[in-house]
Coordinates of C-alpha atoms and ligand atoms in Angstrom, one line a residue:
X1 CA -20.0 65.0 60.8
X2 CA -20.3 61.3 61.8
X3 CA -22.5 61.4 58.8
X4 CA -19.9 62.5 56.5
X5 CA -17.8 60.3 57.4
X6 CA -19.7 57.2 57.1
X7 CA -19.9 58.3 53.6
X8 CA -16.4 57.9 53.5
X9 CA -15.2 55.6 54.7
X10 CA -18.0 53.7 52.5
X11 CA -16.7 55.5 49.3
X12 CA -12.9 54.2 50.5
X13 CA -14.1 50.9 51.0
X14 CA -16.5 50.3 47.2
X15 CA -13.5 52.3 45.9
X16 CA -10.7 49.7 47.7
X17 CA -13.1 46.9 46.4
X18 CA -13.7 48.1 42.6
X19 CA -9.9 48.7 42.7
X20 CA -9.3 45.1 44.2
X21 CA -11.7 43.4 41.5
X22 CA -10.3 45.0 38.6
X23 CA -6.6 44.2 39.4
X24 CA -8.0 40.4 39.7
X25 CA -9.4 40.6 36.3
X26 CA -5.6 42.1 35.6
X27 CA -4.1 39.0 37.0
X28 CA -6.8 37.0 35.4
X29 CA -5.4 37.5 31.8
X30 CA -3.4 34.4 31.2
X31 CA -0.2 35.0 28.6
X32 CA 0.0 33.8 26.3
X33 CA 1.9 32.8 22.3
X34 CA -0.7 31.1 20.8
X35 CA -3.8 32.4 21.7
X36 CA -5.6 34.6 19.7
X37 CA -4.3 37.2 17.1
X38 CA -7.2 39.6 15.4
X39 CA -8.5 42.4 18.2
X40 CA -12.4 42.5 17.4
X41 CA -13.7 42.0 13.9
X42 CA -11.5 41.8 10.8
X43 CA -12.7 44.4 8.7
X44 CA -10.3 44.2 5.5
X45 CA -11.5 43.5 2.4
X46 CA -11.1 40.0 1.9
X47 CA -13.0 39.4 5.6
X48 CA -15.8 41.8 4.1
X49 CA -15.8 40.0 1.1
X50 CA -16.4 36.9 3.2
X51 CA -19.1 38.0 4.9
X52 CA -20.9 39.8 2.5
X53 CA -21.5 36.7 1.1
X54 CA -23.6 35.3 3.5
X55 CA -25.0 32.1 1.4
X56 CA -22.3 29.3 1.0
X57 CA -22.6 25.9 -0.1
X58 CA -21.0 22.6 1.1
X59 CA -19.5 19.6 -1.2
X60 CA -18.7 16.4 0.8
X61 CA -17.3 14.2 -1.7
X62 CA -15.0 11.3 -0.9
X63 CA -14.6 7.8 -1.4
X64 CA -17.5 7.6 0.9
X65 CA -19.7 8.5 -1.5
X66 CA -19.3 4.8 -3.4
X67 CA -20.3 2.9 -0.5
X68 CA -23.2 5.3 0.3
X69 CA -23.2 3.6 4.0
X70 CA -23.7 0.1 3.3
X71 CA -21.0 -1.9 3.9
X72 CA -21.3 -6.1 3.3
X73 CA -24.8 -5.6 3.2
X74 CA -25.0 -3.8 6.0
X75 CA -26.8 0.2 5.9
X76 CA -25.5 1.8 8.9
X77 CA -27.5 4.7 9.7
X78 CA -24.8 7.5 10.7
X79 CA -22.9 9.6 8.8
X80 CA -22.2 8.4 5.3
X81 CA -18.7 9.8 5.6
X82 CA -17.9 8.2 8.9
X83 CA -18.5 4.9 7.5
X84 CA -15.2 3.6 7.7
X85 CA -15.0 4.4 11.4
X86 CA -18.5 2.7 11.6
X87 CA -18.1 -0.3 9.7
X88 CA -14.5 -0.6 11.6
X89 CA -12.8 -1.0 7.9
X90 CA -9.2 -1.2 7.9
X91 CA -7.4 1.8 5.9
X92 CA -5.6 -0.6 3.6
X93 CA -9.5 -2.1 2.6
X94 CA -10.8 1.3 2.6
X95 CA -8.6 2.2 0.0
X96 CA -9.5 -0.1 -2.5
X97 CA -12.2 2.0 -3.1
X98 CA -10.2 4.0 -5.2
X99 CA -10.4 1.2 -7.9
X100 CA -13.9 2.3 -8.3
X101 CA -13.4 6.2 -8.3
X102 CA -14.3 6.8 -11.4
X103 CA -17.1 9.8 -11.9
X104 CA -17.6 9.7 -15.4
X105 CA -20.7 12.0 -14.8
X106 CA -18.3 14.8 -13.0
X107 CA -18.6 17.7 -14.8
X108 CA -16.9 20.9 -12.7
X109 CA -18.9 23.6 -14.9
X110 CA -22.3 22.1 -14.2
X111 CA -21.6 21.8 -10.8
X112 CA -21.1 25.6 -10.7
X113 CA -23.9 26.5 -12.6
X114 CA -26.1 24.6 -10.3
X115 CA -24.0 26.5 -7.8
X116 CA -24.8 30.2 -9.4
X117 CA -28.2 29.2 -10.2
X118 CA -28.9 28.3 -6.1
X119 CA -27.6 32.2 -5.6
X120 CA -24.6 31.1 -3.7
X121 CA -21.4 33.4 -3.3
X122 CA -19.0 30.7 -2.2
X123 CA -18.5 27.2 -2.1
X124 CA -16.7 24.8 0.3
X125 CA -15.4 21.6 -0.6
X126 CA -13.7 18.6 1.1
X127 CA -10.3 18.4 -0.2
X128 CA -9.3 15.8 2.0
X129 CA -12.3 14.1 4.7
X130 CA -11.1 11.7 7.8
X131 CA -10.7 8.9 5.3
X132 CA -7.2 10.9 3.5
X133 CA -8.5 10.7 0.3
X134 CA -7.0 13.6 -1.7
X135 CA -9.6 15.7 -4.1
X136 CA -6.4 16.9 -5.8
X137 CA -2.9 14.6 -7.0
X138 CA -1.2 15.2 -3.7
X139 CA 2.4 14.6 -3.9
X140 CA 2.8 13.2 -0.1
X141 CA 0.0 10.7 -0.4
X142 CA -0.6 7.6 -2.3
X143 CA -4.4 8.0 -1.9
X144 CA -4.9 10.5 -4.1
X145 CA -7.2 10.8 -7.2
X146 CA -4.1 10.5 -9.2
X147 CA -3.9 7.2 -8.8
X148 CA -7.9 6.5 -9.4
X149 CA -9.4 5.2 -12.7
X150 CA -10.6 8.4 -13.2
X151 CA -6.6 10.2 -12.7
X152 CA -7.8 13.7 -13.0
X153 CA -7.6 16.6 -10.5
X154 CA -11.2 17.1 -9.5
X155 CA -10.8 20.0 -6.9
X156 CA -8.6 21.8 -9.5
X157 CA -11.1 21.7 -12.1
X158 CA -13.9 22.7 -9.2
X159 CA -11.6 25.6 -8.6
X160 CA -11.6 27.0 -11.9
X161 CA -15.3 26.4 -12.8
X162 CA -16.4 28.2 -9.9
X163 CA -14.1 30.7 -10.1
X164 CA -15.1 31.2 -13.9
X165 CA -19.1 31.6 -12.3
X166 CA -17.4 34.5 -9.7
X167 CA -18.2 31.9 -6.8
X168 CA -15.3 32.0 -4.1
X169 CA -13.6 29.1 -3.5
X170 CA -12.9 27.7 0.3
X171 CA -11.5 24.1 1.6
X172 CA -12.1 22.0 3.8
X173 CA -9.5 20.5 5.1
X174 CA -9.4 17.4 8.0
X175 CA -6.1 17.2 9.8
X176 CA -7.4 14.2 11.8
X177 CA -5.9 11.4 9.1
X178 CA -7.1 7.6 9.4
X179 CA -5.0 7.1 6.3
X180 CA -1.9 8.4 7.9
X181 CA 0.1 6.0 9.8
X182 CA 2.1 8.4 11.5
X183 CA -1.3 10.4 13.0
X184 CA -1.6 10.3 16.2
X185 CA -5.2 10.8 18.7
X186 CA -2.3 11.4 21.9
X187 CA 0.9 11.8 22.7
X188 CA 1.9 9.2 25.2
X189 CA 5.3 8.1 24.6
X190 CA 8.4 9.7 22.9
X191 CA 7.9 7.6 20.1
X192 CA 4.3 9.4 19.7
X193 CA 5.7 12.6 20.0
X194 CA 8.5 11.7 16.8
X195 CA 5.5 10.5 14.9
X196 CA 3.2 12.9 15.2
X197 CA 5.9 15.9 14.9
X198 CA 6.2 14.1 11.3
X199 CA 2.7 13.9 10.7
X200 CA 2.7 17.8 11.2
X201 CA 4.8 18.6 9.1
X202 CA 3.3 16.3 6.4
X203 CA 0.1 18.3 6.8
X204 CA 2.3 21.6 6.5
X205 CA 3.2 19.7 3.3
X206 CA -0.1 19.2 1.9
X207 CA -1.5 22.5 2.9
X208 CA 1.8 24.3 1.2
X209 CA 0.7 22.3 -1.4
X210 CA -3.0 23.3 -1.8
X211 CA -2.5 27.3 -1.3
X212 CA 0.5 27.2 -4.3
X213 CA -1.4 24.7 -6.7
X214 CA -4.6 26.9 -5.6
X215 CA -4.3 30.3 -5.0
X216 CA -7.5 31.9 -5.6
X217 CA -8.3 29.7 -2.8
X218 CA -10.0 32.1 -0.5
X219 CA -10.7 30.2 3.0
X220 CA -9.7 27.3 4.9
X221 CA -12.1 25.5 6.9
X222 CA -10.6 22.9 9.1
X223 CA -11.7 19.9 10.6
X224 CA -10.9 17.1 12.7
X225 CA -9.2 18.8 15.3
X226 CA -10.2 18.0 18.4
X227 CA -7.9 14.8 19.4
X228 CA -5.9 15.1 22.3
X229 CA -2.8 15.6 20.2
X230 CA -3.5 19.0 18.5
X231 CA -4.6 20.0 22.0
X232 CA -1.5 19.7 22.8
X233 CA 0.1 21.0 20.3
X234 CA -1.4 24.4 20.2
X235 CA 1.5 26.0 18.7
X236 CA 1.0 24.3 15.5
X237 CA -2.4 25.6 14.6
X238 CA -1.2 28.7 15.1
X239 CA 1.9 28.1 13.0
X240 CA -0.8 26.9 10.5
X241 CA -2.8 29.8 10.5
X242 CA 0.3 32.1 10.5
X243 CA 2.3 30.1 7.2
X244 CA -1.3 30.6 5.3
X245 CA -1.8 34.2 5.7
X246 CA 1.6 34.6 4.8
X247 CA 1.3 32.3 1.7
X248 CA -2.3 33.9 0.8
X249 CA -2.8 37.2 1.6
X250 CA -6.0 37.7 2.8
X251 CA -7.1 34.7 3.1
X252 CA -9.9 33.4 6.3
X253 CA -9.3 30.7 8.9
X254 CA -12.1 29.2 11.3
X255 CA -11.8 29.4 14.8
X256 CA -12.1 25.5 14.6
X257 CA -8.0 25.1 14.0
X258 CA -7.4 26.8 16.6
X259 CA -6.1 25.7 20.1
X260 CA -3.8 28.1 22.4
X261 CA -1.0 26.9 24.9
X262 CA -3.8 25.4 27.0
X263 CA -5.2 23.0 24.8
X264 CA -8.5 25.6 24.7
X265 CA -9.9 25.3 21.7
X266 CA -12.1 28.2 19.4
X267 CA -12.0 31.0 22.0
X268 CA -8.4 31.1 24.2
X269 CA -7.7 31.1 27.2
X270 CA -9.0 34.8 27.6
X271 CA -12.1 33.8 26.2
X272 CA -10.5 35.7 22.6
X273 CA -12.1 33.8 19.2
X274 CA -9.1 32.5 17.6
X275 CA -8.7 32.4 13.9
X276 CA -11.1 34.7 12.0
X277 CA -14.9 33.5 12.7
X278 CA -16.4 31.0 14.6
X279 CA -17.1 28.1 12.9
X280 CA -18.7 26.1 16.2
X281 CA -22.6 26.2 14.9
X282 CA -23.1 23.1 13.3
X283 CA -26.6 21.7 12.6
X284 CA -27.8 24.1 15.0
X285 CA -28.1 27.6 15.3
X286 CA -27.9 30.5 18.4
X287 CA -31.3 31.0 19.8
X288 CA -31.8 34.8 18.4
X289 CA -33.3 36.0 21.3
X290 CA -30.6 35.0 24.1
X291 CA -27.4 34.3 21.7
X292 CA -27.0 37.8 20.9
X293 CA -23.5 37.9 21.6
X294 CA -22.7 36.1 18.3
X295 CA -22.7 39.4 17.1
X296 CA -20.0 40.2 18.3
X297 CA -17.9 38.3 16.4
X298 CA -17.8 36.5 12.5
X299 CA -19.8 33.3 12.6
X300 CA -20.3 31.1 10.0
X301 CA -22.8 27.9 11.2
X302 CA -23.3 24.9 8.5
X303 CA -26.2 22.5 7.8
X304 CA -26.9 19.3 6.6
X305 CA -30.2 18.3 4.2
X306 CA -30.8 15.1 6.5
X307 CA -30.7 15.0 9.9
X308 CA -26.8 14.3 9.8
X309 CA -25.6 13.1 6.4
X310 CA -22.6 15.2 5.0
X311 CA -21.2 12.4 2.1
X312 CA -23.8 10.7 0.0
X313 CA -25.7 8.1 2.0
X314 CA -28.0 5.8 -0.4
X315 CA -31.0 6.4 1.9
X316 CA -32.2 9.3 2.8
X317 CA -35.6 7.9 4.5
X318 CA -33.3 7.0 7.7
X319 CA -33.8 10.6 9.1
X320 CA -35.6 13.6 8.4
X321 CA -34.9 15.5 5.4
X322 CA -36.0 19.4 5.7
X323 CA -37.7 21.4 3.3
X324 CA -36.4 24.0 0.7
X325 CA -38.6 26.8 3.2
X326 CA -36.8 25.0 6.6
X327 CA -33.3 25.5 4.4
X328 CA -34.2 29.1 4.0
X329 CA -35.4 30.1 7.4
X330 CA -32.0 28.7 8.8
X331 CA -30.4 30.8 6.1
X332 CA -32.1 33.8 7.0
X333 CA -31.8 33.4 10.9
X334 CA -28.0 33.1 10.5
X335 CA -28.1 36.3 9.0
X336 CA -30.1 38.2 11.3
X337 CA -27.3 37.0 13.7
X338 CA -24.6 38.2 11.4
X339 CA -23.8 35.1 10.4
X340 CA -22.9 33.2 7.3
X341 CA -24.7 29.5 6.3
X342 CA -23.0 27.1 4.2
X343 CA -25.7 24.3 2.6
X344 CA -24.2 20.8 2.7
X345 CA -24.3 18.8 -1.1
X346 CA -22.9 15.2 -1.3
X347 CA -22.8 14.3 -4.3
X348 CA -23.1 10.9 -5.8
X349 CA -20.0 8.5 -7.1
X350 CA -20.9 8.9 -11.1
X351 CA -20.2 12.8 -10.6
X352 CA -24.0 13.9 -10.3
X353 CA -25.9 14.9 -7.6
X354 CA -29.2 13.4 -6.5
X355 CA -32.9 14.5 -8.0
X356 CA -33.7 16.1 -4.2
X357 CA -30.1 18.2 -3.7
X358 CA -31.4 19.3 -7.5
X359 CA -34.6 20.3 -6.6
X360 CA -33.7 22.1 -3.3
X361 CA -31.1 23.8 -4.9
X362 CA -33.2 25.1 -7.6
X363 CA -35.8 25.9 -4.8
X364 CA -33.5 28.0 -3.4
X365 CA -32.1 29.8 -6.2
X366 CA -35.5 31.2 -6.7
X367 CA -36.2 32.3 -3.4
X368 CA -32.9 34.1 -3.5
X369 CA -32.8 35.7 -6.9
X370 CA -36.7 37.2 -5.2
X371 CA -35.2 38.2 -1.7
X372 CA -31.5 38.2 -1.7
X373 CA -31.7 41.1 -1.2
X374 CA -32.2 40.6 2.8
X375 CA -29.0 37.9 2.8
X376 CA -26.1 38.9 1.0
X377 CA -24.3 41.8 2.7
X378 CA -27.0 41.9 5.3
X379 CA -26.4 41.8 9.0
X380 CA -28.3 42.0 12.6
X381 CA -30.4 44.7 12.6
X382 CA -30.6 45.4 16.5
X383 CA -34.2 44.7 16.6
X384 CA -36.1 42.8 19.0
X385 CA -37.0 39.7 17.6
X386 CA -40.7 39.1 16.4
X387 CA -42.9 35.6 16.1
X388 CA -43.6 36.2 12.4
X389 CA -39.7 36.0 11.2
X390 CA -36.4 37.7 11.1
X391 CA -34.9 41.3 10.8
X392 CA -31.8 41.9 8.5
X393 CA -30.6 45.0 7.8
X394 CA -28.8 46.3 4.3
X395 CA -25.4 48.2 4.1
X396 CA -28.0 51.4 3.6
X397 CA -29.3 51.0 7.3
X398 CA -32.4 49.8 5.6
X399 CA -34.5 47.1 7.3
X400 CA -35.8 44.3 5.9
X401 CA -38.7 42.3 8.0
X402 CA -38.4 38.4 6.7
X403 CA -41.6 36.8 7.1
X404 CA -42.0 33.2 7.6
X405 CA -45.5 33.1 9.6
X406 CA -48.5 34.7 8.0
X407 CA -50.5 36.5 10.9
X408 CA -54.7 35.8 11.0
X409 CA -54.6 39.4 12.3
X410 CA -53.4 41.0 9.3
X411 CA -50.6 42.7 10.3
X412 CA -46.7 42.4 12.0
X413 CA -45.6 44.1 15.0
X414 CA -42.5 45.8 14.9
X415 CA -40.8 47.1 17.6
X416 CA -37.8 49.7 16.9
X417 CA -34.9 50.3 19.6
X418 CA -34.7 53.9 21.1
X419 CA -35.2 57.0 19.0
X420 CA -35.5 54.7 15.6
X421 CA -38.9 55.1 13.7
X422 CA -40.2 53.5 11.0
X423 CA -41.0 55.6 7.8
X424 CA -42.0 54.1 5.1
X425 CA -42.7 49.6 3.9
X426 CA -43.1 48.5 0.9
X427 CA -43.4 44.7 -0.5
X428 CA -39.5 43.6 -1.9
X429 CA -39.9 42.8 -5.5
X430 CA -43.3 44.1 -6.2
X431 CA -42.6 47.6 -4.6
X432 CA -46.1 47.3 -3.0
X433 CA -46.4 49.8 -0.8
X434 CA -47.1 48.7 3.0
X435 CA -49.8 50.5 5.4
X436 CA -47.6 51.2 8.7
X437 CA -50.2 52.0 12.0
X438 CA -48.0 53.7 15.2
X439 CA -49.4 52.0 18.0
X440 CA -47.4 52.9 20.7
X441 CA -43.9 54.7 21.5
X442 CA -41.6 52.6 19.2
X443 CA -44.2 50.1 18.1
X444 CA -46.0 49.8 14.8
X445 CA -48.4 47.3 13.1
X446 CA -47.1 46.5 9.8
X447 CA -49.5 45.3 7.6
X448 CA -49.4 42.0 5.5
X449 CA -49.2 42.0 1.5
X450 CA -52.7 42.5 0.3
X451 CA -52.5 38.9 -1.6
X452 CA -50.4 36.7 0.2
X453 CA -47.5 35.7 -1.6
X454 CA -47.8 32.5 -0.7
X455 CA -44.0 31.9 -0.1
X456 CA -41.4 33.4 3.0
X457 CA -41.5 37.4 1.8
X458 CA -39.6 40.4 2.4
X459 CA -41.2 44.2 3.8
X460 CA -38.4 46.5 3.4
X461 CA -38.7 49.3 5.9
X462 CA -37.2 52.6 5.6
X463 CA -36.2 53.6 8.8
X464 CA -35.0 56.9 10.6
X465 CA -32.6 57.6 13.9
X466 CA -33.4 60.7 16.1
X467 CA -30.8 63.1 15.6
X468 CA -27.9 62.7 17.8
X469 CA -28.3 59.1 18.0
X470 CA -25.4 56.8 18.4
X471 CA -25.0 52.9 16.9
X472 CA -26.0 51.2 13.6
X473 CA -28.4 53.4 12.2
X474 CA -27.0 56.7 12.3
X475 CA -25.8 56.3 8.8
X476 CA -29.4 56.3 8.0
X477 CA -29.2 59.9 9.1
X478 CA -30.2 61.7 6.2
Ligands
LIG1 C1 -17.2 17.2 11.3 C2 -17.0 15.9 10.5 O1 -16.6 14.9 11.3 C3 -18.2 15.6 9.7 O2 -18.0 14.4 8.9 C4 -18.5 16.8 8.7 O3 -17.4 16.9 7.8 C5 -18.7 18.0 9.5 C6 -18.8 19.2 8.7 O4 -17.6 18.2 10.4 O5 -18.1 16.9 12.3 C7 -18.2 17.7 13.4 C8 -17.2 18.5 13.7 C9 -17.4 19.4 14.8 C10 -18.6 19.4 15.5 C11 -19.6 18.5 15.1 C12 -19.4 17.6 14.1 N1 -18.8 20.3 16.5 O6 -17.9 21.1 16.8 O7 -19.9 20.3 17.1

């Protein structure tokens, strides 16, 4: 009897305290207007389309690009694009740049054939950077390349080129303005507050502006957003958000606009992404064995050649400049995290791009028209991660092993999650077929290509699910 009710009065108090903890985490959901708006992962077309593409490509192109960061002699070894800010140029100087914008070797369709040719799906490109240079012959600025030597609308002949290649067009866009004299990095006086209100509604302007000039424009990628002012003015970005998908059905938004009532930025104040991926991974990547919850939400990360060098920068030998193979392993690891990557380009001042984006492009185009196979449409398999590379898997529930580190042993251990089992590899491309040795419950040694293809390869594995079994692969069920 006392027995019983020790029980009891034990299950009364874990059920008090379970009760207790759960209406905290009630209480703890803060309300609030502008926080964020999708439940979970958009899974319309146009957010499918975007992430079915998987490989995007960056354009940085500015006025920037002329000074290549040197300034009165001087190289300054950070970001080409930040020069200004480095250099401490006055806007006014700065400007004067546009005498010289005159890209006489610009030519939009060989830009997206070098695009096509690299494999990529989509393209972002830098309408308007920091510096408030306008790509396009904005009618709320006077720094536009209107009013260049050059006069013509650059991003609207990028547009249409692209488009004509079937490559999706995104922009990026900076709010931050140094050119604007009405921006703002707080709010601390009244007179602030007027300005920056105006500023606001100039950029509501120019992105009105951009989505009715362009509107197979598929994606807006902002930037500069992080100043004390849009903090505190959360409302806006999600004004800014909520005019665009009105304007442009469909369209995508990074979680970088984004800031709720709070001033929280990316996530809200419920720890919700805002906006429709999450555009935080930026010269880095999540660690793919203790980042996993990346996958639970739209990612796209984005790279640079150099170690930081978005615009053109005259010399490249200031930092480390990876390799076409380093390029492609980031690519792949993004997508075995279900993420997207975008590869940054800046091209030069005369309208071409320089001999190593060429050859790293063209690098990379060939690797992908091989494997691509693994990337586009691909996503996180649900594997364990391995030493020798990455899993992605295909809309099929097919598998495909990545391998970027040749074993001595002669073969790749693969591990499958509960009740999956490996059926069948073979060798993407070739068709080869691949010897596959059960060591152990869910554990196989895969074997290498019998002549090593010398390059990053792909061993598609067919694999099956127990029946009954629940998750990603029971659609491989047959
Ligand atoms: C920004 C820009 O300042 C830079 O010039 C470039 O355009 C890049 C793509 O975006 O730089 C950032 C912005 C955000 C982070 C880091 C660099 N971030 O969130 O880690």
């Amino acid at each position: 009897m006392k027995g019983t009710k020790r029980i009891i009065t034990l299950f009364a108090l874990v059920t008090a305290i379970s009760f207790l903890s759960s209406a905290q985490e009630i209480k703890k959901e803060i309300p609030l207007k502008y926080g964020a708006t999708n439940e979970g992962k958009r899974q319309d077309q146009a957010m499918q389309k975007f992430r079915d593409n998987r490989l995007g490509a960056f354009i940085h192109w500015g006025l920037y690009a002329i000074p290549g960061g040197e300034w009165n002699g001087k190289v300054y070894g950070g970001a080409a694009e930040w020069l200004k800010s480095w250099a401490k140029v006055p806007s006014d100087e700065w400007m004067k740049l546009m005498d010289q914008w005159n890209p006489t070797k610009f030519d939009a369709k060989k830009w997206a054939k070098m695009a096509k040719e690299m494999g990529v799906k989509y393209i972002k490109i830098t309408t308007k950077h920091h510096e408030g240079f306008c790509l396009w012959p904005s009618k709320y600025s006077k720094y536009t390349v209107a009013n260049t030597p050059y006069k013509k609308d650059v991003l609207g002949e990028m547009v249409k080129a692209y488009n004509d290649e079937g490559i999706d067009v995104h922009f990026y866009f900076s709010v931050m303005d140094w050119s604007h004299p009405d921006y703002r990095y707080s709010i601390k006086s009244v007179e602030d507050s007027i300005a920056f209100n105006r500023f606001l509604e100039f950029t509501d302007n120019q992105l009105k502006e951009l989505a009715t000039r362009y509107p197979t424009v598929k994606d807006f990628w902002f930037d500069g957003t992080w100043d004390a002012s849009i903090k505190k003015n959360g409302w806006w970005t999600a004004h800014a958000e909520q005019m665009l998908k009105e304007m442009l059905p469909g369209v995508t938004i990074n979680s970088r606009l984004r800031a709720d009532d709070k001033g929280k930025r990316h996530f809200d104040s419920n720890g919700r992404l805002m906006g429709d991926y999450e555009s935080g991974y930026e010269r880095r990547l999540p660690d793919p064995v203790k980042d996993l919850k990346v996958t639970q939400w739209d990612w796209e990360a984005c790279m640079t050649i150099p170690e930081n060098q978005w615009g053109y920068h005259k010399d490249w030998s200031l930092s480390y400049v990876k390799t076409p193979i380093e390029v492609i392993d980031r690519i792949v690891h993004a997508v075995s995290m279900g993420g997207n990557m975008v590869v940054n380009f800046g091209p030069q001042a005369d309208g071409d791009f320089r001999p190593e984006e060429k050859e790293l492009a063209k690098a990379i185009g060939k690797w992908m028209s091989r494997y691509g196979e693994a990337v586009y449409a691909c996503d996180y398999a649900g594997f364990d991660k391995q030493g020798w590379g990455y899993y992605t898997r295909g809309k099929n529930g097919e598998v495909y092993m990545v391998v970027f580190n040749q074993p001595y042993s002669g073969h790749l251990t693969v591990k499958t999650p509960k009740d999956i089992s490996v059926e069948k590899a073979s060798l993407l491309g070739t068709g080869e077929e691949i010897q596959v040795v059960e060591t152990a419950r869910n554990e196989y040694n895969v074997s290498v290509p019998k002549k090593n293809p010398g390059e990053p390869y792909v061993i598609q594995l067919k694999v099956r699910a127990a029946k009954g079994t629940k998750g990603i692969y029971r659609d491989a069920l047959t």
